[in-house]
């Protein structure tokens, strides 16, 4: 039974309810003195409390998509660093391996040319040998006869840490929002490649090329764009402003960093509630292994002061009440403006916490902003 399934939540709630009823029923029998009666009362209270906490935890995880599975929660995932034989020709060979397809729910119709298509895929890095699951949204126009010779702009969408790729679809509603905006004439049809920045779970690599570890930045800067270009009808060469990148929280930091470090790949990078440097904590481990140059480049403050200003467009978001990065975001905007090269935009809400509800309010404007900066198709 999956961690995110409704059956799991229902079972946890039923178990908690039974423990509560059992506690009320047995309490008179345990009202005596003595270590057995006291131990029984303590045990029932503790079990009931743990069951209630489990219900809350499962419900919160369903709402915010922190962990995708029991293995993800317990840190026992082993599906990283897969080396694949890239012999061409078979239906599952190549850098993008199709797992399943479905229509975009809530948009009407069941045919790709009317509802679009959501593909669950595995993306394999040819140079880094990193393999990670992702969801690819193809807009209805991708399948319509009048667009059969057209190429489409691409935006990479990153979750936070730990996050799940599926949450970008069913919690943050990226495909559905993009389709509504296209229908309203507010953005161009666009391919969305949705995944989490945690390509080596359970470690939070902060999109860094870890010495003697996962080469996460190279995966997002080279392997992922190459895989998308090889498999989908997009602009054929890098450097043409065909790709954007957006993320929330940790994914927002990654989006900004990748756009700044690789403006030839990402013409636009949007960070929703981002941080501006990589943390070092138990989830990251030692990301830099004593390499000061690598550590400096991962710090966006240092990068703005010591590296040539990148020719890219950035967007940052925060809120006056509810976000811890508000002052840093204002300072970052000022620093970028001073370069006179890198372009900067922002979304500043009056209030909004570090959560899905806040990001859902920012995503429509963010997608429009990226669409405007990726050029004609």
Coordinates of C-alpha atoms in Angstrom, one line a residue:
X1 CA 0.0 0.0 0.0
X2 CA 1.6 3.3 -1.2
X3 CA 2.5 6.1 1.2
X4 CA 0.5 8.6 -0.8
X5 CA -2.6 6.4 -1.4
X6 CA -6.0 7.3 0.0
X7 CA -6.3 3.7 1.3
X8 CA -3.2 4.3 3.4
X9 CA -4.7 7.5 4.9
X10 CA -8.1 5.7 5.5
X11 CA -6.4 2.8 7.2
X12 CA -4.4 5.1 9.5
X13 CA -7.6 7.0 10.4
X14 CA -9.5 3.7 11.1
X15 CA -6.6 2.5 13.3
X16 CA -6.6 5.7 15.3
X17 CA -10.3 5.6 15.7
X18 CA -10.2 2.0 17.0
X19 CA -7.4 2.9 19.4
X20 CA -9.5 5.8 20.8
X21 CA -12.6 3.6 21.2
X22 CA -10.5 0.9 22.8
X23 CA -8.9 3.4 25.2
X24 CA -12.3 4.6 26.4
X25 CA -13.6 1.0 26.7
X26 CA -10.6 -0.3 28.6
X27 CA -9.9 2.7 30.8
X28 CA -12.2 1.6 33.8
X29 CA -10.4 -1.7 33.9
X30 CA -7.0 0.0 34.0
X31 CA -8.0 2.5 36.8
X32 CA -6.5 0.4 39.5
X33 CA -3.1 1.0 41.1
X34 CA -0.1 -1.1 40.3
X35 CA 2.5 -1.1 37.6
X36 CA 0.5 -3.2 35.2
X37 CA -2.5 -0.9 35.2
X38 CA -0.3 2.2 34.9
X39 CA 1.7 0.7 32.1
X40 CA -1.6 -0.2 30.3
X41 CA -2.8 3.4 30.6
X42 CA 0.5 4.8 29.4
X43 CA 0.6 2.3 26.5
X44 CA -2.9 3.1 25.3
X45 CA -2.4 6.9 25.5
X46 CA 1.0 6.6 23.7
X47 CA -0.4 4.3 20.9
X48 CA -3.4 6.6 20.4
X49 CA -1.2 9.7 20.2
X50 CA 1.2 8.0 17.7
X51 CA -1.8 6.9 15.5
X52 CA -3.1 10.5 15.5
X53 CA 0.4 11.8 14.5
X54 CA 0.6 9.2 11.8
X55 CA -2.7 10.4 10.3
X56 CA -1.6 14.0 10.4
X57 CA 1.7 13.1 8.8
X58 CA 0.2 11.1 6.0
X59 CA -2.4 13.8 5.3
X60 CA 0.3 16.5 5.2
X61 CA 2.5 14.4 3.0
X62 CA -0.4 13.9 0.6
X63 CA -1.1 17.7 0.5
X64 CA 2.5 18.8 0.1
X65 CA 4.2 15.9 -1.7
X66 CA 7.3 15.6 0.6
X67 CA 7.8 11.9 0.0
X68 CA 6.7 9.7 -2.8
X69 CA 7.1 6.3 -1.3
X70 CA 8.0 4.4 1.9
X71 CA 11.5 4.0 0.5
X72 CA 11.7 7.7 -0.1
X73 CA 10.7 8.4 3.5
X74 CA 13.0 5.8 5.0
X75 CA 16.0 6.7 2.8
X76 CA 16.2 3.2 1.3
X77 CA 15.7 4.2 -2.4
X78 CA 18.3 2.6 -4.6
X79 CA 17.2 3.8 -8.1
X80 CA 20.0 6.3 -8.7
X81 CA 23.3 6.1 -10.6
X82 CA 21.9 3.5 -13.1
X83 CA 24.2 2.8 -16.1
X84 CA 22.2 1.9 -19.2
X85 CA 23.3 0.4 -22.5
X86 CA 22.3 3.1 -25.0
X87 CA 21.9 0.8 -28.0
X88 CA 19.5 2.6 -30.3
X89 CA 16.5 1.0 -31.9
X90 CA 14.4 -0.5 -29.2
X91 CA 11.2 1.2 -27.8
X92 CA 12.9 1.6 -24.3
X93 CA 16.4 2.6 -25.5
X94 CA 17.8 6.0 -25.7
X95 CA 18.0 8.8 -23.1
X96 CA 14.3 9.0 -22.6
X97 CA 12.4 5.8 -21.8
X98 CA 8.6 6.0 -21.9
X99 CA 6.9 4.4 -18.9
X100 CA 3.3 5.3 -19.5
X101 CA 1.0 8.0 -21.0
X102 CA -2.2 9.6 -19.9
X103 CA -4.3 12.7 -20.8
X104 CA -4.3 15.8 -18.8
X105 CA -7.2 15.5 -16.4
X106 CA -9.8 18.2 -16.2
X107 CA -9.3 19.6 -19.7
X108 CA -12.0 17.7 -21.6
X109 CA -11.6 14.9 -24.2
X110 CA -9.3 12.0 -24.1
X111 CA -7.3 12.4 -27.3
X112 CA -3.9 14.0 -27.2
X113 CA -4.8 16.6 -29.8
X114 CA -7.5 17.9 -27.5
X115 CA -6.4 17.1 -24.0
X116 CA -2.6 17.0 -24.4
X117 CA -0.6 14.1 -23.1
X118 CA 1.2 13.5 -19.9
X119 CA 4.1 11.0 -20.3
X120 CA 5.8 9.3 -17.3
X121 CA 9.4 8.7 -18.4
X122 CA 12.8 7.7 -17.1
X123 CA 15.5 10.2 -18.2
X124 CA 19.1 8.7 -18.4
X125 CA 22.1 11.0 -18.5
X126 CA 24.6 9.9 -21.2
X127 CA 27.6 11.6 -19.5
X128 CA 26.7 11.5 -15.8
X129 CA 24.9 8.1 -15.9
X130 CA 22.2 9.6 -13.6
X131 CA 18.8 8.1 -14.2
X132 CA 15.7 9.8 -12.8
X133 CA 11.9 9.6 -13.3
X134 CA 10.1 12.6 -14.7
X135 CA 6.8 13.7 -16.2
X136 CA 6.6 15.3 -19.6
X137 CA 3.6 17.4 -20.6
X138 CA 3.0 17.7 -24.3
X139 CA 0.4 20.3 -25.2
X140 CA -2.5 19.5 -27.5
X141 CA -0.9 21.5 -30.3
X142 CA 2.0 19.0 -30.4
X143 CA -0.4 16.4 -31.9
X144 CA -2.4 18.7 -34.2
X145 CA -1.8 18.4 -37.9
X146 CA -1.2 22.1 -38.4
X147 CA 1.7 22.0 -36.0
X148 CA 3.3 18.8 -37.3
X149 CA 6.4 20.7 -38.7
X150 CA 6.7 23.1 -35.7
X151 CA 9.1 22.9 -32.8
X152 CA 8.1 23.9 -29.3
X153 CA 9.8 25.7 -26.5
X154 CA 10.7 23.7 -23.4
X155 CA 10.6 24.5 -19.7
X156 CA 12.1 22.3 -17.0
X157 CA 10.1 22.4 -13.8
X158 CA 11.7 21.4 -10.5
X159 CA 10.1 20.5 -7.2
X160 CA 11.5 21.4 -3.8
X161 CA 13.4 19.0 -1.5
X162 CA 12.5 16.2 -0.9
X163 CA 9.4 16.7 -3.1
X164 CA 7.9 14.5 -5.8
X165 CA 7.6 15.0 -9.5
X166 CA 4.0 14.0 -9.4
X167 CA 3.2 16.9 -7.0
X168 CA 4.1 19.2 -9.8
X169 CA 1.2 17.7 -11.8
X170 CA -1.5 17.0 -9.2
X171 CA -0.7 19.5 -6.5
X172 CA 0.8 22.5 -8.3
X173 CA -1.2 21.9 -11.6
X174 CA 1.5 23.0 -14.0
X175 CA 0.0 21.2 -17.1
X176 CA -3.5 22.3 -16.4
X177 CA -2.4 25.9 -15.8
X178 CA -0.3 25.9 -19.0
X179 CA -3.3 24.7 -21.0
X180 CA -5.7 27.3 -19.6
X181 CA -3.2 30.1 -20.3
X182 CA -2.7 28.9 -23.9
X183 CA -6.4 28.7 -24.5
X184 CA -6.8 32.2 -23.1
X185 CA -4.0 33.4 -25.5
X186 CA -1.7 34.4 -22.6
X187 CA 1.2 32.0 -23.4
X188 CA 2.6 29.9 -26.2
X189 CA 2.1 26.1 -26.3
X190 CA 5.1 24.7 -24.4
X191 CA 6.6 21.4 -23.4
X192 CA 7.0 20.9 -19.6
X193 CA 9.6 18.5 -18.2
X194 CA 8.8 18.0 -14.6
X195 CA 11.1 16.3 -12.1
X196 CA 12.6 16.8 -8.7
X197 CA 16.2 18.1 -8.2
X198 CA 16.9 15.1 -5.9
X199 CA 18.3 12.9 -8.7
X200 CA 20.4 10.9 -6.2
X201 CA 17.9 10.2 -3.4
X202 CA 17.8 10.5 -0.5
X203 CA 20.7 13.0 -0.7
X204 CA 19.9 16.7 -1.4
X205 CA 22.6 17.6 -3.9
X206 CA 21.4 21.2 -4.4
X207 CA 22.2 20.8 -8.2
X208 CA 25.9 20.7 -7.5
X209 CA 28.5 18.6 -9.2
X210 CA 29.6 16.8 -6.0
X211 CA 33.3 15.8 -6.1
X212 CA 33.5 12.0 -6.4
X213 CA 29.7 12.0 -6.2
X214 CA 26.6 12.7 -8.3
X215 CA 27.3 15.2 -11.1
X216 CA 23.9 16.9 -10.7
X217 CA 24.6 20.3 -12.3
X218 CA 26.0 18.6 -15.4
X219 CA 22.9 16.4 -15.6
X220 CA 20.6 19.4 -15.7
X221 CA 22.9 21.6 -17.8
X222 CA 23.9 19.0 -20.5
X223 CA 22.3 15.5 -20.2
X224 CA 18.7 16.6 -19.6
X225 CA 18.6 19.2 -22.4
X226 CA 20.3 16.7 -24.8
X227 CA 17.8 14.0 -23.9
X228 CA 14.8 16.3 -24.5
X229 CA 16.2 17.6 -27.8
X230 CA 16.9 14.0 -29.0
X231 CA 13.4 12.7 -28.1
X232 CA 10.9 15.6 -28.7
X233 CA 10.2 18.1 -31.4
X234 CA 12.0 21.1 -29.9
X235 CA 14.7 23.5 -31.1
X236 CA 17.6 21.5 -32.4
X237 CA 20.6 23.5 -31.0
X238 CA 21.4 25.0 -27.6
X239 CA 21.9 28.7 -27.3
X240 CA 18.7 29.6 -29.2
X241 CA 16.7 30.6 -26.1
X242 CA 14.5 27.5 -26.4
X243 CA 14.6 26.4 -22.8
X244 CA 13.5 27.8 -19.5
X245 CA 13.6 26.5 -16.0
X246 CA 11.5 27.1 -12.9
X247 CA 11.4 25.6 -9.5
X248 CA 10.1 26.2 -6.0
X249 CA 12.2 26.3 -2.8
X250 CA 15.3 24.2 -3.4
X251 CA 14.2 23.8 -7.0
X252 CA 14.0 27.6 -7.2
X253 CA 17.6 27.9 -6.1
X254 CA 18.6 25.3 -8.7
X255 CA 16.7 27.1 -11.4
X256 CA 18.4 30.4 -10.7
X257 CA 21.8 28.8 -10.5
X258 CA 21.5 26.8 -13.7
X259 CA 20.3 29.9 -15.6
X260 CA 23.2 31.9 -14.3
X261 CA 25.8 29.3 -14.8
X262 CA 24.5 28.1 -18.2
X263 CA 22.8 31.0 -20.0
X264 CA 23.5 29.3 -23.3
X265 CA 21.2 26.5 -22.3
X266 CA 18.6 28.3 -20.2
X267 CA 17.4 31.6 -21.5
X268 CA 15.2 32.1 -18.5
X269 CA 15.2 30.9 -14.9
X270 CA 12.5 31.4 -12.3
X271 CA 12.9 30.8 -8.6
X272 CA 9.7 30.6 -6.5
X273 CA 10.6 31.2 -2.8
X274 CA 14.3 30.4 -3.6
X275 CA 17.4 30.4 -1.4
X276 CA 20.5 32.0 -2.9
X277 CA 23.2 29.6 -1.7
X278 CA 23.5 25.9 -1.1
X279 CA 23.1 24.8 2.6
X280 CA 25.4 22.3 4.3
X281 CA 23.3 20.1 6.6
X282 CA 22.6 16.4 7.2
X283 CA 20.5 16.1 4.1
X284 CA 23.3 17.5 1.8
X285 CA 26.4 16.1 3.4
X286 CA 29.7 17.7 2.3
X287 CA 28.8 18.9 -1.1
X288 CA 32.1 20.6 -1.9
X289 CA 34.7 18.3 -0.4
X290 CA 37.0 21.2 0.4
X291 CA 36.8 22.7 -3.1
X292 CA 36.5 26.4 -2.4
X293 CA 36.0 27.4 -6.0
X294 CA 33.0 25.0 -6.3
X295 CA 31.6 26.3 -3.1
X296 CA 32.0 29.9 -4.3
X297 CA 30.2 29.3 -7.6
X298 CA 27.3 27.6 -5.8
X299 CA 26.8 30.8 -3.8
X300 CA 24.8 33.2 -6.0
X301 CA 25.9 36.2 -4.0
X302 CA 29.5 35.4 -4.7
X303 CA 28.8 34.6 -8.3
X304 CA 27.2 38.1 -8.9
X305 CA 30.2 39.8 -7.5
X306 CA 33.0 37.8 -9.1
X307 CA 31.9 36.3 -12.4
X308 CA 30.8 38.0 -15.6
X309 CA 27.2 38.8 -15.6
X310 CA 25.2 36.1 -17.5
X311 CA 23.1 37.1 -20.5
X312 CA 19.9 35.5 -19.1
X313 CA 16.6 36.5 -17.6
X314 CA 15.7 35.7 -14.0
X315 CA 12.5 35.9 -11.9
X316 CA 12.3 35.6 -8.2
X317 CA 9.3 35.5 -5.8
X318 CA 8.7 36.1 -2.2
X319 CA 6.1 37.6 0.1
X320 CA 6.2 40.5 2.6
X321 CA 4.6 38.3 5.3
X322 CA 5.2 34.6 5.5
X323 CA 8.5 34.0 3.6
X324 CA 11.9 34.1 5.3
X325 CA 13.7 35.1 2.1
X326 CA 11.9 38.4 1.6
X327 CA 14.9 40.7 2.5
X328 CA 17.3 38.5 0.7
X329 CA 15.1 38.6 -2.4
X330 CA 15.0 42.4 -2.4
X331 CA 18.8 42.5 -2.0
X332 CA 19.2 39.9 -4.8
X333 CA 17.1 42.0 -7.2
X334 CA 19.3 45.1 -6.5
X335 CA 22.5 43.1 -7.0
X336 CA 21.3 41.8 -10.4
X337 CA 20.1 45.2 -11.5
X338 CA 23.6 46.5 -10.9
X339 CA 25.0 44.2 -13.5
X340 CA 23.2 46.0 -16.3
X341 CA 23.4 42.7 -18.3
X342 CA 21.3 40.1 -16.5
X343 CA 17.6 40.9 -16.6
X344 CA 15.5 40.5 -13.4
X345 CA 11.8 40.4 -12.6
X346 CA 9.9 39.6 -9.4
X347 CA 6.6 38.5 -7.9
X348 CA 6.2 39.9 -4.4
X349 CA 3.0 38.9 -2.6
X350 CA 1.6 40.8 0.4
X351 CA 1.4 37.5 2.3
X352 CA 2.0 33.9 1.6
X353 CA 3.8 31.1 3.3
X354 CA 6.4 28.6 2.0
X355 CA 3.8 26.2 0.6
X356 CA 1.8 24.9 -2.4
X357 CA -1.0 27.4 -2.0
X358 CA 1.4 30.3 -2.4
X359 CA 3.2 28.8 -5.4
X360 CA -0.1 28.1 -7.1
X361 CA -0.8 31.8 -7.0
X362 CA 2.5 32.6 -8.6
X363 CA 2.7 29.9 -11.3
X364 CA 0.3 31.4 -13.9
X365 CA 2.3 34.7 -14.0
X366 CA 5.6 32.7 -14.0
X367 CA 4.6 30.6 -17.0
X368 CA 3.5 33.7 -18.9
X369 CA 6.9 35.3 -18.1
X370 CA 8.9 32.3 -19.3
X371 CA 6.8 32.0 -22.4
X372 CA 7.5 35.6 -23.3
X373 CA 11.3 35.0 -23.0
X374 CA 11.7 31.8 -25.0
X375 CA 11.1 33.4 -28.4
X376 CA 8.9 32.3 -31.3
X377 CA 8.5 28.7 -32.2

